[in-house]
PDB file of C-alpha atoms in Angstrom:
ATOM      1  CA  SER A   1     -26.320   6.448 138.806  1.00 48.00           C
ATOM      2  CA  LEU A   2     -29.697   5.607 140.258  1.00 53.00           C
ATOM      3  CA  GLY A   3     -30.864   2.162 139.918  1.00 58.00           C
ATOM      4  CA  ILE A   4     -34.061   1.018 138.662  1.00 57.00           C
ATOM      5  CA  LYS A   5     -35.526   0.720 142.291  1.00 61.00           C
ATOM      6  CA  SER A   6     -34.459   4.262 142.891  1.00 60.00           C
ATOM      7  CA  ARG A   7     -35.820   5.514 139.699  1.00 60.00           C
ATOM      8  CA  THR A   8     -39.121   3.684 140.260  1.00 61.00           C
ATOM      9  CA  THR A   9     -39.534   5.494 143.494  1.00 63.00           C
ATOM     10  CA  ALA A  10     -38.814   8.866 141.944  1.00 64.00           C
ATOM     11  CA  SER A  11     -41.279   7.920 139.157  1.00 65.00           C
ATOM     12  CA  ALA A  12     -43.948   6.932 141.789  1.00 67.00           C
ATOM     13  CA  ILE A  13     -43.397  10.303 143.630  1.00 69.00           C
ATOM     14  CA  THR A  14     -43.858  12.274 140.155  1.00 68.00           C
ATOM     15  CA  LEU A  15     -46.878  10.338 139.334  1.00 70.00           C
ATOM     16  CA  SER A  16     -48.556  11.022 142.689  1.00 72.00           C
ATOM     17  CA  THR A  17     -49.228  14.613 141.329  1.00 74.00           C
ATOM     18  CA  ASP A  18     -51.275  13.142 138.534  1.00 79.00           C
ATOM     19  CA  PRO A  19     -49.153  15.129 135.725  1.00 84.00           C
ATOM     20  CA  GLU A  20     -50.285  15.475 132.108  1.00 89.00           C
ATOM     21  CA  LEU A  21     -46.649  15.940 130.950  1.00 90.00           C
ATOM     22  CA  ILE A  22     -43.517  13.833 131.966  1.00 90.00           C
ATOM     23  CA  LEU A  23     -40.025  14.778 131.152  1.00 90.00           C
ATOM     24  CA  LEU A  24     -37.430  12.175 131.220  1.00 91.00           C
ATOM     25  CA  ASP A  25     -33.774  12.770 130.564  1.00 91.00           C
ATOM     26  CA  GLU A  26     -31.762   9.500 130.016  1.00 92.00           C
ATOM     27  CA  PRO A  27     -33.805   7.368 132.178  1.00 90.00           C
ATOM     28  CA  THR A  28     -31.978   4.203 131.295  1.00 91.00           C
ATOM     29  CA  ALA A  29     -28.517   5.572 131.298  1.00 91.00           C
ATOM     30  CA  GLY A  30     -26.105   3.067 133.259  1.00 90.00           C
ATOM     31  CA  MET A  31     -28.705   0.232 133.399  1.00 91.00           C
ATOM     32  CA  THR A  32     -28.211  -3.288 132.165  1.00 92.00           C
ATOM     33  CA  ARG A  33     -30.142  -4.473 129.222  1.00 93.00           C
ATOM     34  CA  GLU A  34     -32.554  -6.466 131.588  1.00 93.00           C
ATOM     35  CA  GLU A  35     -33.096  -3.339 133.634  1.00 91.00           C
ATOM     36  CA  THR A  36     -33.571  -1.294 130.554  1.00 93.00           C
ATOM     37  CA  THR A  37     -36.314  -3.854 129.180  1.00 94.00           C
ATOM     38  CA  GLN A  38     -38.078  -3.337 132.771  1.00 92.00           C
ATOM     39  CA  ALA A  39     -37.734   0.327 132.522  1.00 90.00           C
ATOM     40  CA  ILE A  40     -39.203   0.507 129.050  1.00 93.00           C
ATOM     41  CA  ARG A  41     -42.314  -1.549 130.264  1.00 93.00           C
ATOM     42  CA  MET A  42     -42.818   0.645 133.401  1.00 89.00           C
ATOM     43  CA  ILE A  43     -42.433   4.011 131.536  1.00 91.00           C
ATOM     44  CA  ASP A  44     -44.855   2.704 128.822  1.00 92.00           C
ATOM     45  CA  ARG A  45     -47.397   1.664 131.323  1.00 90.00           C
ATOM     46  CA  VAL A  46     -47.211   4.881 133.642  1.00 87.00           C
ATOM     47  CA  THR A  47     -47.123   7.419 130.757  1.00 89.00           C
ATOM     48  CA  ALA A  48     -50.241   6.010 129.224  1.00 90.00           C
ATOM     49  CA  GLY A  49     -52.669   8.809 128.483  1.00 90.00           C
ATOM     50  CA  ARG A  50     -50.001  11.353 129.214  1.00 91.00           C
ATOM     51  CA  THR A  51     -47.485  13.390 127.113  1.00 93.00           C
ATOM     52  CA  LEU A  52     -44.061  11.934 127.440  1.00 93.00           C
ATOM     53  CA  VAL A  53     -40.864  14.021 126.392  1.00 94.00           C
ATOM     54  CA  ILE A  54     -37.825  11.928 126.475  1.00 94.00           C
ATOM     55  CA  ILE A  55     -34.211  12.717 125.848  1.00 93.00           C
ATOM     56  CA  GLU A  56     -32.439   9.405 125.224  1.00 91.00           C
ATOM     57  CA  HIS A  57     -29.453   7.983 123.257  1.00 87.00           C
ATOM     58  CA  ASP A  58     -30.501   4.374 123.291  1.00 91.00           C
ATOM     59  CA  MET A  59     -32.514   4.186 120.216  1.00 88.00           C
ATOM     60  CA  ASP A  60     -34.236   0.930 121.423  1.00 92.00           C
ATOM     61  CA  VAL A  61     -35.744   2.810 124.194  1.00 95.00           C
ATOM     62  CA  VAL A  62     -36.607   5.779 121.952  1.00 93.00           C
ATOM     63  CA  PHE A  63     -38.261   3.318 119.240  1.00 94.00           C
ATOM     64  CA  SER A  64     -40.004   1.396 121.942  1.00 94.00           C
ATOM     65  CA  LEU A  65     -41.702   4.280 123.626  1.00 95.00           C
ATOM     66  CA  ALA A  66     -41.967   7.234 121.160  1.00 94.00           C
ATOM     67  CA  ASP A  67     -44.868   8.162 118.771  1.00 94.00           C
ATOM     68  CA  THR A  68     -42.782  10.843 117.235  1.00 96.00           C
ATOM     69  CA  VAL A  69     -39.075  11.381 117.209  1.00 95.00           C
ATOM     70  CA  SER A  70     -37.212  14.556 116.698  1.00 95.00           C
ATOM     71  CA  VAL A  71     -33.599  13.940 115.886  1.00 92.00           C
ATOM     72  CA  LEU A  72     -31.312  16.974 116.907  1.00 91.00           C
ATOM     73  CA  HIS A  73     -27.825  17.118 115.056  1.00 91.00           C
ATOM     74  CA  TYR A  74     -25.583  20.021 116.092  1.00 92.00           C
ATOM     75  CA  GLY A  75     -28.394  21.785 118.106  1.00 92.00           C
ATOM     76  CA  LYS A  76     -30.873  21.754 115.398  1.00 95.00           C
ATOM     77  CA  ILE A  77     -33.725  19.555 114.585  1.00 96.00           C
ATOM     78  CA  LEU A  78     -32.633  17.362 111.755  1.00 95.00           C
ATOM     79  CA  VAL A  79     -35.857  15.544 111.180  1.00 95.00           C
ATOM     80  CA  SER A  80     -39.123  14.862 113.121  1.00 97.00           C
ATOM     81  CA  ASP A  81     -41.366  12.031 112.237  1.00 97.00           C
ATOM     82  CA  VAL A  82     -42.825   8.471 113.237  1.00 97.00           C
ATOM     83  CA  PRO A  83     -40.157   6.024 114.546  1.00 94.00           C
ATOM     84  CA  ASP A  84     -40.306   3.825 111.367  1.00 94.00           C
ATOM     85  CA  ARG A  85     -39.489   6.747 109.201  1.00 95.00           C
ATOM     86  CA  ILE A  86     -36.720   7.856 111.509  1.00 93.00           C
ATOM     87  CA  ARG A  87     -35.152   4.372 111.189  1.00 89.00           C
ATOM     88  CA  SER A  88     -35.074   4.629 107.496  1.00 91.00           C
ATOM     89  CA  ASP A  89     -34.229   8.368 107.065  1.00 93.00           C
ATOM     90  CA  GLN A  90     -30.783   8.650 105.335  1.00 93.00           C
ATOM     91  CA  ARG A  91     -29.903  11.768 107.097  1.00 92.00           C
ATOM     92  CA  VAL A  92     -30.270  10.079 110.498  1.00 91.00           C
ATOM     93  CA  LYS A  93     -28.316   7.040 109.373  1.00 89.00           C
ATOM     94  CA  ASP A  94     -25.521   9.208 108.137  1.00 89.00           C
ATOM     95  CA  ALA A  95     -25.543  11.305 111.312  1.00 87.00           C
ATOM     96  CA  TYR A  96     -26.320   8.317 114.018  1.00 80.00           C
ATOM     97  CA  LEU A  97     -27.352   5.164 113.080  1.00 66.00           C
ATOM     98  CA  GLY A  98     -25.064   3.914 110.400  1.00 63.00           C
ATOM     99  CA  GLU A  99     -25.992   1.288 107.808  1.00 57.00           C
ATOM    100  CA  GLU A 100     -27.191  -2.166 108.921  1.00 51.00           C
TER     101      GLU A 100
END
């Protein structure tokens, strides 16, 4: 797994092309909580003004970065909405989040 420094370098290379769209697949996988927090800040900063599509299982990361969340369940979109509505959607709770 790439550490945050390697991922930062890869991100810098990607950003040097000034993309309008950035696709990230599990960008914080294998990171500690502290590294994840740093990565969220960096991703938020470098994607400002760009479209970010992120595939992520860490819901703290998703809720920190996303304007719209689409939840897939068995390969189909279960729901697509703003993070606050995703958090409270009973279908999402049943499938992934559980009750608090």
